[in-house]
mmCIF file of C-alpha atoms in Angstrom:
data_model
loop_
_atom_site.group_PDB
_atom_site.id
_atom_site.type_symbol
_atom_site.label_atom_id
_atom_site.label_comp_id
_atom_site.label_asym_id
_atom_site.label_seq_id
_atom_site.Cartn_x
_atom_site.Cartn_y
_atom_site.Cartn_z
ATOM 1 C CA UNK A 1 126.568 79.680 248.361
ATOM 2 C CA UNK A 2 127.012 75.880 248.707
ATOM 3 C CA UNK A 3 126.967 76.110 252.504
ATOM 4 C CA UNK A 4 123.779 78.166 252.299
ATOM 5 C CA UNK A 5 122.175 75.523 250.062
ATOM 6 C CA UNK A 6 123.188 72.712 252.426
ATOM 7 C CA UNK A 7 121.898 74.531 255.479
ATOM 8 C CA UNK A 8 118.622 75.336 253.683
ATOM 9 C CA UNK A 9 118.151 71.682 252.681
ATOM 10 C CA UNK A 10 118.889 70.521 256.233
ATOM 11 C CA UNK A 11 116.436 73.118 257.545
ATOM 12 C CA UNK A 12 113.746 71.839 255.160
ATOM 13 C CA UNK A 13 114.393 68.268 256.251
ATOM 14 C CA UNK A 14 113.978 69.186 259.893
ATOM 15 C CA UNK A 15 110.855 71.249 259.273
ATOM 16 C CA UNK A 16 109.180 68.425 257.347
ATOM 17 C CA UNK A 17 109.818 66.015 260.246
ATOM 18 C CA UNK A 18 108.201 68.275 262.838
ATOM 19 C CA UNK A 19 104.976 67.177 264.515
ATOM 20 C CA UNK A 20 103.195 70.312 263.288
ATOM 21 C CA UNK A 21 103.712 69.374 259.616
ATOM 22 C CA UNK A 22 102.993 65.662 260.159
ATOM 23 C CA UNK A 23 99.857 66.435 262.196
ATOM 24 C CA UNK A 24 98.565 68.624 259.366
ATOM 25 C CA UNK A 25 99.225 65.810 256.873
ATOM 26 C CA UNK A 26 97.240 63.338 258.996
ATOM 27 C CA UNK A 27 94.499 65.919 259.569
ATOM 28 C CA UNK A 28 94.115 66.856 255.891
ATOM 29 C CA UNK A 29 94.459 63.261 254.648
ATOM 30 C CA UNK A 30 92.772 60.912 257.141
ATOM 31 C CA UNK A 31 92.565 58.187 254.478
ATOM 32 C CA UNK A 32 96.325 57.492 254.714
ATOM 33 C CA UNK A 33 95.636 55.890 258.123
ATOM 34 C CA UNK A 34 98.972 56.562 259.865
ATOM 35 C CA UNK A 35 99.882 58.535 262.938
ATOM 36 C CA UNK A 36 102.144 61.610 262.880
ATOM 37 C CA UNK A 37 104.796 59.596 264.763
ATOM 38 C CA UNK A 38 104.744 56.866 262.119
ATOM 39 C CA UNK A 39 105.146 59.478 259.409
ATOM 40 C CA UNK A 40 108.092 61.095 261.202
ATOM 41 C CA UNK A 41 109.817 57.702 261.551
ATOM 42 C CA UNK A 42 109.064 56.505 258.026
ATOM 43 C CA UNK A 43 109.761 59.529 255.851
ATOM 44 C CA UNK A 44 113.241 59.604 254.247
ATOM 45 C CA UNK A 45 115.109 62.257 252.271
ATOM 46 C CA UNK A 46 117.804 62.452 249.680
ATOM 47 C CA UNK A 47 119.272 65.398 247.866
ATOM 48 C CA UNK A 48 121.623 65.869 244.950
ATOM 49 C CA UNK A 49 124.906 67.422 246.064
ATOM 50 C CA UNK A 50 125.126 71.122 245.441
ATOM 51 C CA UNK A 51 121.423 71.592 244.664
ATOM 52 C CA UNK A 52 118.329 72.535 246.595
ATOM 53 C CA UNK A 53 116.304 69.628 245.178
ATOM 54 C CA UNK A 54 115.033 67.219 247.833
ATOM 55 C CA UNK A 55 113.419 63.839 247.166
ATOM 56 C CA UNK A 56 111.042 62.291 249.710
ATOM 57 C CA UNK A 57 110.725 58.529 250.246
ATOM 58 C CA UNK A 58 108.330 56.437 252.293
ATOM 59 C CA UNK A 59 108.442 52.629 252.465
ATOM 60 C CA UNK A 60 105.180 50.762 252.831
ATOM 61 C CA UNK A 61 103.772 47.391 251.856
ATOM 62 C CA UNK A 62 101.363 49.134 249.457
ATOM 63 C CA UNK A 63 102.963 51.300 246.764
ATOM 64 C CA UNK A 64 99.824 53.363 246.160
ATOM 65 C CA UNK A 65 99.600 54.204 249.845
ATOM 66 C CA UNK A 66 103.294 55.154 249.983
ATOM 67 C CA UNK A 67 102.868 57.407 246.923
ATOM 68 C CA UNK A 68 99.835 59.071 248.498
ATOM 69 C CA UNK A 69 101.741 59.670 251.752
ATOM 70 C CA UNK A 70 104.731 61.226 249.954
ATOM 71 C CA UNK A 71 102.474 63.421 247.826
ATOM 72 C CA UNK A 72 100.476 64.511 250.891
ATOM 73 C CA UNK A 73 103.593 65.407 252.878
ATOM 74 C CA UNK A 74 104.984 67.339 249.901
ATOM 75 C CA UNK A 75 101.792 69.319 249.386
ATOM 76 C CA UNK A 76 101.393 70.213 253.053
ATOM 77 C CA UNK A 77 105.058 71.204 253.252
ATOM 78 C CA UNK A 78 104.726 73.425 250.169
ATOM 79 C CA UNK A 79 101.717 75.177 251.710
ATOM 80 C CA UNK A 80 103.273 75.581 255.173
ATOM 81 C CA UNK A 81 106.872 76.591 254.392
ATOM 82 C CA UNK A 82 105.988 80.175 253.274
ATOM 83 C CA UNK A 83 104.286 80.717 256.643
ATOM 84 C CA UNK A 84 107.202 79.229 258.610
ATOM 85 C CA UNK A 85 110.257 80.674 256.844
ATOM 86 C CA UNK A 86 108.845 83.562 254.815
ATOM 87 C CA UNK A 87 110.021 82.019 251.531
ATOM 88 C CA UNK A 88 107.928 81.532 248.438
ATOM 89 C CA UNK A 89 110.290 79.623 246.186
ATOM 90 C CA UNK A 90 109.397 76.030 247.168
ATOM 91 C CA UNK A 91 107.894 74.114 244.248
ATOM 92 C CA UNK A 92 106.891 70.527 243.688
ATOM 93 C CA UNK A 93 108.849 69.359 240.653
ATOM 94 C CA UNK A 94 107.348 65.895 240.414
ATOM 95 C CA UNK A 95 104.641 63.962 242.239
ATOM 96 C CA UNK A 96 104.765 60.240 242.977
ATOM 97 C CA UNK A 97 102.705 58.319 240.429
ATOM 98 C CA UNK A 98 100.337 56.002 242.322
ATOM 99 C CA UNK A 99 99.547 54.003 239.157
ATOM 100 C CA UNK A 100 103.171 53.081 238.566
ATOM 101 C CA UNK A 101 103.986 49.659 240.000
ATOM 102 C CA UNK A 102 107.726 49.421 240.615
ATOM 103 C CA UNK A 103 109.462 46.282 241.795
ATOM 104 C CA UNK A 104 109.421 45.658 245.551
ATOM 105 C CA UNK A 105 112.186 47.188 247.633
ATOM 106 C CA UNK A 106 112.193 44.426 250.230
ATOM 107 C CA UNK A 107 112.883 41.538 250.551
ATOM 108 C CA UNK A 108 115.869 41.271 248.251
ATOM 109 C CA UNK A 109 115.750 37.550 247.522
ATOM 110 C CA UNK A 110 119.160 37.347 245.805
ATOM 111 C CA UNK A 111 120.868 39.134 248.700
ATOM 112 C CA UNK A 112 119.095 36.969 251.281
ATOM 113 C CA UNK A 113 120.114 33.791 249.421
ATOM 114 C CA UNK A 114 123.747 34.929 249.212
ATOM 115 C CA UNK A 115 123.802 35.787 252.920
ATOM 116 C CA UNK A 116 122.181 32.438 253.737
ATOM 117 C CA UNK A 117 124.776 30.548 251.684
ATOM 118 C CA UNK A 118 127.705 32.350 253.321
ATOM 119 C CA UNK A 119 126.291 31.855 256.813
ATOM 120 C CA UNK A 120 125.645 28.157 256.088
ATOM 121 C CA UNK A 121 129.205 27.603 254.920
ATOM 122 C CA UNK A 122 130.613 29.409 257.957
ATOM 123 C CA UNK A 123 128.388 27.425 260.322
ATOM 124 C CA UNK A 124 129.418 24.183 258.619
ATOM 125 C CA UNK A 125 133.103 24.998 258.963
ATOM 126 C CA UNK A 126 132.572 26.037 262.580
ATOM 127 C CA UNK A 127 130.714 22.801 263.342
ATOM 128 C CA UNK A 128 133.479 20.691 261.806
ATOM 129 C CA UNK A 129 136.149 22.532 263.781
ATOM 130 C CA UNK A 130 134.098 22.272 266.978
ATOM 131 C CA UNK A 131 133.539 18.529 266.559
ATOM 132 C CA UNK A 132 137.237 18.006 265.842
ATOM 133 C CA UNK A 133 138.192 20.044 268.901
ATOM 134 C CA UNK A 134 135.961 18.016 271.237
ATOM 135 C CA UNK A 135 136.821 14.631 269.694
ATOM 136 C CA UNK A 136 138.745 12.793 272.414
ATOM 137 C CA UNK A 137 138.797 9.316 270.900
ATOM 138 C CA UNK A 138 142.031 7.344 270.832
ATOM 139 C CA UNK A 139 142.765 6.161 267.312
ATOM 140 C CA UNK A 140 146.450 5.316 266.920
ATOM 141 C CA UNK A 141 149.239 3.660 268.877
ATOM 142 C CA UNK A 142 150.796 7.087 269.383
ATOM 143 C CA UNK A 143 147.537 8.292 271.009
ATOM 144 C CA UNK A 144 147.647 5.364 273.449
ATOM 145 C CA UNK A 145 151.227 6.110 274.414
ATOM 146 C CA UNK A 146 150.643 9.860 274.603
ATOM 147 C CA UNK A 147 147.370 9.997 276.551
ATOM 148 C CA UNK A 148 147.440 6.783 278.582
ATOM 149 C CA UNK A 149 151.220 6.501 278.894
ATOM 150 C CA UNK A 150 150.984 2.778 278.294
ATOM 151 C CA UNK A 151 152.500 0.678 275.553
ATOM 152 C CA UNK A 152 150.138 -0.623 272.904
ATOM 153 C CA UNK A 153 149.733 -4.387 273.156
ATOM 154 C CA UNK A 154 147.810 -5.008 269.957
ATOM 155 C CA UNK A 155 147.081 -3.071 266.822
ATOM 156 C CA UNK A 156 144.006 -3.856 264.747
ATOM 157 C CA UNK A 157 144.517 -2.886 261.130
ATOM 158 C CA UNK A 158 141.902 -0.964 259.256
ATOM 159 C CA UNK A 159 139.772 -3.322 257.222
ATOM 160 C CA UNK A 160 137.290 -2.567 254.516
ATOM 161 C CA UNK A 161 134.107 -4.523 253.912
ATOM 162 C CA UNK A 162 135.595 -6.037 250.757
ATOM 163 C CA UNK A 163 138.624 -7.353 252.709
ATOM 164 C CA UNK A 164 136.458 -9.797 254.614
ATOM 165 C CA UNK A 165 135.555 -12.912 252.655
ATOM 166 C CA UNK A 166 133.040 -15.350 254.046
ATOM 167 C CA UNK A 167 134.384 -18.832 254.794
ATOM 168 C CA UNK A 168 133.058 -21.712 252.797
ATOM 169 C CA UNK A 169 130.895 -23.808 255.045
ATOM 170 C CA UNK A 170 132.164 -27.279 255.139
ATOM 171 C CA UNK A 171 129.454 -29.852 254.829
ATOM 172 C CA UNK A 172 129.354 -32.550 257.492
ATOM 173 C CA UNK A 173 130.626 -35.889 256.263
ATOM 174 C CA UNK A 174 127.856 -38.067 254.973
ATOM 175 C CA UNK A 175 127.548 -41.531 256.379
ATOM 176 C CA UNK A 176 127.789 -44.209 253.838
ATOM 177 C CA UNK A 177 125.194 -46.845 254.249
ATOM 178 C CA UNK A 178 127.131 -49.956 253.480
ATOM 179 C CA UNK A 179 125.983 -53.277 254.775
ATOM 180 C CA UNK A 180 129.262 -54.918 254.342
ATOM 181 C CA UNK A 181 130.963 -53.034 257.067
ATOM 182 C CA UNK A 182 128.269 -53.522 259.661
ATOM 183 C CA UNK A 183 128.495 -56.446 261.994
ATOM 184 C CA UNK A 184 126.010 -57.464 264.568
ATOM 185 C CA UNK A 185 127.011 -58.885 267.764
ATOM 186 C CA UNK A 186 124.497 -60.641 269.948
#
């Protein structure tokens, strides 16, 4: 019985996605303004395990339009399935309410922010590792001996800005203007 239900649901899903059903939807509802190919690509299904209940979904930027499309596809399917499979037990349990305004499905701002944060951190770590890998500067005496194979002649210690004190400028000696020490020779 469960296998029969699953095969029936899969059969319904395939029948709904056929061009004959989608063409009828577009023909009977020209105001939805989509092509049969767009309907076939956009319509989605879900079903509860072990039941013959199928839910139709259609994502669109306008909720009212999406609700109208789902309702139109459901109605056309309900009218056409007795002719296709000789069954008369397909019922619409619930129609999409076009006046209901649910929250948007996309974009998920919280998810996008989390992904952006993770990608930023990974790019930052990658950039740091890349810069360290390509850094070929010689910084220590050991680097000089290792890369240049020469002994280091001088080492300049690391100095901070506060370690350097400006020298006091010495003022030039002032000349004393004393007349006693000046002699004139003629």
